[in-house]
Short mmCIF file of C-alpha atoms in Angstrom, two decimals:
data_model
loop_
_atom_site.label_atom_id
_atom_site.label_comp_id
_atom_site.label_asym_id
_atom_site.label_seq_id
_atom_site.Cartn_x
_atom_site.Cartn_y
_atom_site.Cartn_z
CA MET V 1 -13.36 -6.66 -4.92
CA ILE V 2 -11.10 -6.38 -1.88
CA ALA V 3 -8.82 -9.11 -3.21
CA PHE V 4 -8.57 -7.32 -6.57
CA VAL V 5 -7.75 -3.98 -4.92
CA ILE V 6 -5.08 -5.63 -2.76
CA GLY V 7 -3.53 -7.25 -5.82
CA VAL V 8 -3.51 -4.00 -7.81
CA PHE V 9 -1.89 -1.95 -5.05
CA ALA V 10 0.64 -4.68 -4.28
CA LEU V 11 1.69 -4.65 -7.94
CA ALA V 12 1.71 -0.85 -8.12
CA GLY V 13 3.75 -0.65 -4.91
CA LEU V 14 6.16 -3.25 -6.27
CA ILE V 15 6.74 -1.13 -9.37
CA LYS V 16 7.16 2.07 -7.35
CA GLY V 17 9.61 0.37 -5.03
CA THR V 18 11.63 -0.94 -7.97
CA ILE V 19 11.88 2.17 -10.16
CA GLY V 20 10.64 4.94 -7.85
CA LEU V 21 7.40 5.87 -9.63
CA GLY V 22 4.19 4.53 -11.11
CA LEU V 23 1.90 3.80 -8.14
CA PRO V 24 -0.99 6.14 -9.13
CA ALA V 25 -0.63 5.46 -12.86
CA VAL V 26 -0.67 1.67 -12.55
CA SER V 27 -3.42 1.69 -9.92
CA MET V 28 -5.72 3.96 -11.94
CA GLY V 29 -5.05 2.11 -15.18
CA LEU V 30 -5.92 -1.30 -13.74
CA LEU V 31 -8.73 -0.25 -11.40
CA THR V 32 -10.65 1.63 -14.11
CA MET V 33 -10.91 -1.60 -16.07
CA VAL V 34 -13.49 -2.79 -13.50
CA ILE V 35 -14.68 0.32 -11.62
CA SER V 36 -15.31 3.96 -12.53
CA PRO V 37 -12.48 6.51 -12.58
CA PHE V 38 -14.14 8.35 -9.66
CA GLN V 39 -14.13 5.22 -7.48
CA ALA V 40 -10.58 4.35 -8.52
CA ALA V 41 -9.31 7.85 -7.67
CA SER V 42 -10.97 7.70 -4.25
CA LEU V 43 -9.09 4.49 -3.43
CA LEU V 44 -5.81 6.25 -4.21
CA ILE V 45 -6.24 8.94 -1.56
CA ILE V 46 -4.70 7.26 1.49
CA PRO V 47 -1.96 5.18 -0.25
CA SER V 48 -0.88 8.18 -2.32
CA MET V 49 -1.02 10.58 0.63
CA VAL V 50 1.12 8.40 2.90
CA THR V 51 3.74 7.51 0.28
CA ASN V 52 3.95 11.10 -0.96
CA PHE V 53 4.36 12.49 2.55
CA TRP V 54 7.09 9.93 3.14
CA GLN V 55 8.83 11.00 -0.05
CA LEU V 56 8.46 14.71 0.77
CA PHE V 57 9.64 14.73 4.38
CA ALA V 58 12.39 12.11 4.11
CA GLU V 59 15.18 14.66 3.58
CA GLY V 60 13.93 17.83 5.28
CA ARG V 61 14.25 21.28 3.63
CA VAL V 62 10.51 21.32 2.90
CA LEU V 63 10.07 25.05 3.51
CA SER V 64 12.87 25.96 1.10
CA LEU V 65 11.25 23.78 -1.57
CA ILE V 66 7.90 25.46 -1.00
CA ARG V 67 9.52 28.89 -1.36
CA ARG V 68 11.08 27.84 -4.65
CA PHE V 69 8.13 26.00 -6.19
CA TRP V 70 5.15 27.96 -4.84
CA PRO V 71 4.12 29.17 -8.35
CA LEU V 72 3.89 25.52 -9.44
CA LEU V 73 1.86 24.61 -6.37
CA VAL V 74 -0.51 27.56 -6.81
CA GLY V 75 -1.00 26.50 -10.43
CA ILE V 76 -1.87 22.95 -9.33
CA ILE V 77 -4.46 24.28 -6.87
CA ILE V 78 -6.05 26.61 -9.42
CA GLY V 79 -6.11 23.89 -12.06
CA SER V 80 -7.86 21.48 -9.70
CA VAL V 81 -10.52 24.09 -8.91
CA TRP V 82 -11.08 25.36 -12.46
CA SER V 83 -10.21 22.48 -14.78
CA ILE V 84 -10.50 22.90 -18.53
CA PHE V 85 -11.01 19.13 -18.88
CA PRO V 86 -14.04 16.94 -18.08
CA THR V 87 -13.71 16.01 -14.41
CA LEU V 88 -13.91 12.59 -12.77
CA GLY V 89 -17.42 11.20 -12.48
CA HIS V 90 -19.09 13.81 -14.67
CA SER V 91 -18.01 12.59 -18.09
CA GLU V 92 -16.97 8.96 -17.75
CA PHE V 93 -16.10 8.46 -21.40
CA HIS V 94 -13.77 11.44 -21.50
CA SER V 95 -12.20 10.64 -18.15
CA GLU V 96 -11.31 7.09 -19.08
CA ALA V 97 -10.16 7.98 -22.59
CA LEU V 98 -8.10 10.89 -21.25
CA LEU V 99 -6.54 8.63 -18.62
CA GLY V 100 -5.61 6.14 -21.33
CA GLY V 101 -3.99 8.91 -23.32
CA MET V 102 -2.07 10.09 -20.26
CA LEU V 103 -0.76 6.59 -19.55
CA ALA V 104 0.34 6.14 -23.16
CA LEU V 105 2.10 9.54 -23.16
CA TYR V 106 3.75 8.69 -19.85
CA GLY V 107 5.00 5.41 -21.31
CA LEU V 108 6.33 7.12 -24.45
CA TYR V 109 8.02 9.76 -22.34
CA GLY V 110 9.69 7.13 -20.17
CA LEU V 111 10.95 5.21 -23.19
CA CYS V 112 12.15 8.17 -25.24
CA ALA V 113 13.39 10.69 -22.70
CA LYS V 114 17.17 10.52 -22.57
CA LYS V 115 18.39 13.94 -21.56
CA MET V 116 15.86 16.64 -20.89
CA PRO V 117 16.61 20.20 -22.08
CA ASN V 118 17.40 22.64 -19.28
CA LEU V 119 14.33 24.86 -18.79
CA SER V 120 15.38 26.33 -15.45
CA ARG V 121 15.84 29.83 -16.89
CA HIS V 122 12.17 29.79 -17.97
CA ASP V 123 10.72 28.39 -14.76
CA ARG V 124 9.32 31.74 -13.55
CA TRP V 125 6.64 31.79 -16.25
CA LEU V 126 6.50 28.05 -17.01
CA ALA V 127 5.84 26.91 -13.43
CA PRO V 128 2.27 28.27 -13.04
CA ILE V 129 1.28 27.03 -16.52
CA ILE V 130 2.66 23.54 -15.88
CA GLY V 131 1.05 23.55 -12.44
CA TYR V 132 -2.34 24.54 -13.83
CA LEU V 133 -2.28 21.77 -16.45
CA GLY V 134 -1.13 19.27 -13.83
CA GLY V 135 -3.94 20.23 -11.45
CA ALA V 136 -6.55 20.20 -14.20
CA LEU V 137 -5.46 16.75 -15.36
CA THR V 138 -5.41 15.46 -11.78
CA VAL V 139 -9.14 16.08 -11.27
CA ALA V 140 -9.80 14.78 -14.79
CA THR V 141 -7.81 11.53 -14.58
CA GLY V 142 -6.78 10.99 -10.95
CA VAL V 143 -3.10 11.04 -11.95
CA VAL V 144 -0.57 13.88 -11.99
CA VAL V 145 2.23 12.93 -14.37
CA ILE V 146 2.16 14.93 -17.58
CA PRO V 147 3.44 17.65 -17.70
CA VAL V 148 4.65 17.99 -14.07
CA VAL V 149 7.17 15.12 -14.02
CA PRO V 150 8.94 16.05 -17.30
CA TYR V 151 8.99 19.71 -16.25
CA LEU V 152 10.66 19.06 -12.90
CA GLN V 153 13.18 16.77 -14.55
CA SER V 154 13.96 19.50 -17.09
CA LEU V 155 15.14 21.77 -14.25
CA HIS V 156 18.18 19.49 -13.79
CA LEU V 157 17.82 19.36 -10.02
CA LYS V 158 20.08 17.26 -7.86
CA ARG V 159 18.76 13.77 -7.27
CA ASP V 160 17.49 14.33 -3.71
CA ASP V 161 16.00 17.71 -4.62
CA LEU V 162 14.19 16.16 -7.59
CA VAL V 163 12.74 13.37 -5.46
CA GLN V 164 11.51 15.88 -2.88
CA ALA V 165 10.16 18.27 -5.51
CA LEU V 166 8.18 15.41 -7.03
CA GLY V 167 6.93 14.50 -3.57
CA LEU V 168 5.86 18.11 -2.99
CA ALA V 169 3.97 18.27 -6.30
CA PHE V 170 2.38 14.85 -5.75
CA THR V 171 1.35 15.73 -2.18
CA THR V 172 -0.28 18.97 -3.32
CA SER V 173 -2.11 17.29 -6.18
CA THR V 174 -3.28 14.44 -3.94
CA LEU V 175 -4.68 16.91 -1.39
CA CYS V 176 -6.44 18.75 -4.22
CA LEU V 177 -7.82 15.48 -5.58
CA ALA V 178 -9.10 14.46 -2.13
CA PHE V 179 -10.77 17.86 -1.69
CA PHE V 180 -12.31 17.65 -5.17
CA LEU V 181 -13.71 14.17 -4.57
CA GLN V 182 -15.11 15.23 -1.19
CA GLN V 183 -16.75 18.35 -2.63
CA ASN V 184 -18.14 16.60 -5.72
CA PRO V 185 -19.60 13.32 -4.43
CA LEU V 186 -21.61 10.98 -6.59
CA ALA V 187 -24.73 9.53 -4.99
CA ASP V 188 -24.14 6.03 -6.38
CA GLN V 189 -20.34 6.05 -5.86
CA PRO V 190 -19.51 6.90 -2.22
CA ILE V 191 -15.88 7.35 -1.20
CA ASP V 192 -14.70 4.20 0.57
CA TYR V 193 -12.02 5.40 3.00
CA THR V 194 -11.89 1.98 4.68
CA LEU V 195 -10.93 0.23 1.45
CA SER V 196 -8.49 3.03 0.66
CA ALA V 197 -6.82 2.45 4.06
CA ILE V 198 -6.71 -1.29 3.37
CA ALA V 199 -5.03 -0.57 0.02
CA LEU V 200 -2.18 1.18 1.84
CA ILE V 201 -0.97 -2.09 3.39
CA PRO V 202 -0.28 -4.01 0.14
CA ALA V 203 1.14 -0.83 -1.42
CA LEU V 204 3.73 -0.54 1.37
CA ILE V 205 4.50 -4.26 1.26
CA GLY V 206 4.91 -4.04 -2.50
CA MET V 207 7.26 -1.07 -2.15
CA GLY V 208 9.39 -3.03 0.31
CA LEU V 209 9.63 -6.00 -2.04
CA GLY V 210 10.31 -3.67 -4.97
CA LYS V 211 13.33 -2.21 -3.22
CA LYS V 212 14.74 -5.72 -2.87
CA ILE V 213 14.07 -6.49 -6.53
CA ARG V 214 15.87 -3.27 -7.49
CA TYR V 215 19.17 -4.83 -6.46
CA ARG V 216 18.57 -8.14 -8.23
CA ILE V 217 17.59 -7.17 -11.79
CA PRO V 218 18.83 -4.46 -14.18
CA GLU V 219 16.73 -1.36 -13.47
CA GLN V 220 16.80 -0.16 -17.08
CA LYS V 221 15.38 -3.44 -18.33
CA PHE V 222 12.55 -3.33 -15.82
CA ARG V 223 11.82 0.32 -16.65
CA LYS V 224 11.54 -0.53 -20.35
CA ILE V 225 9.07 -3.34 -19.67
CA PHE V 226 7.08 -1.08 -17.34
CA PHE V 227 6.77 1.80 -19.81
CA VAL V 228 5.87 -0.52 -22.70
CA GLY V 229 3.16 -1.98 -20.48
CA LEU V 230 1.79 1.51 -19.74
CA ILE V 231 1.61 2.31 -23.45
CA ALA V 232 -0.26 -0.94 -24.14
CA LEU V 233 -2.66 -0.37 -21.24
CA GLY V 234 -3.31 3.24 -22.28
CA LEU V 235 -3.99 2.32 -25.91
CA TYR V 236 -6.29 -0.50 -24.80
CA MET V 237 -8.33 1.92 -22.67
CA ILE V 238 -8.68 4.38 -25.54
CA ALA V 239 -9.63 1.67 -28.05
CA HIS V 240 -12.17 0.17 -25.64
CA GLN V 241 -13.83 3.53 -25.01
CA VAL V 242 -14.22 4.41 -28.67
CA GLY V 243 -15.62 0.94 -29.39
CA TRP V 244 -12.77 -0.50 -31.45
CA ILE V 245 -12.49 -3.53 -29.14
#
């Protein structure tokens, strides 16, 4: 089990280091093929927390970002407390099927999104709605992607601001996920913080190697392969849960 976890997080870190995203999505997608979504999400806590904090605090200006995006953050917190979706560990079929759907949507978004429409003039009322859905889906799938990532990209932020805004949203959702898992333990699935800490090491090594790969192969080609792989993995998870395969 330890060897499998190390391999998964090394691969997920490699992908994140190469294209800047994908660590939670890849980790959850692969881990839930052999363990429950609740256990998989618990292993993400430390690797996600460390990498998200790194991403958030790398450039400074954290307080100004919080002042701008606090409605989004409040929405994430509320959504994680009062989710409209079946939550991790309490409806395994729905959690895994929903995660598969999220991965497939994420892959389709990555392949098809060229230029996002500018929604910045609507962010006052959109932010809490997007945040709520993001928080609700976080405690349902262990991954915050849809709709938070497309929404932030639609604001047409500068590159560094976008990276930090994503880090802020991911950090908030990871804290909410950790709190949810701690407050809703399953007797037969304890949270393994030791294994989660171990998973951080291959994730960081993978990220370092990914940054080197970024300069050796065309990024767009790698991104296309990655997103196609997410679609295939997501569809496989859905088909497996409904008994088609």
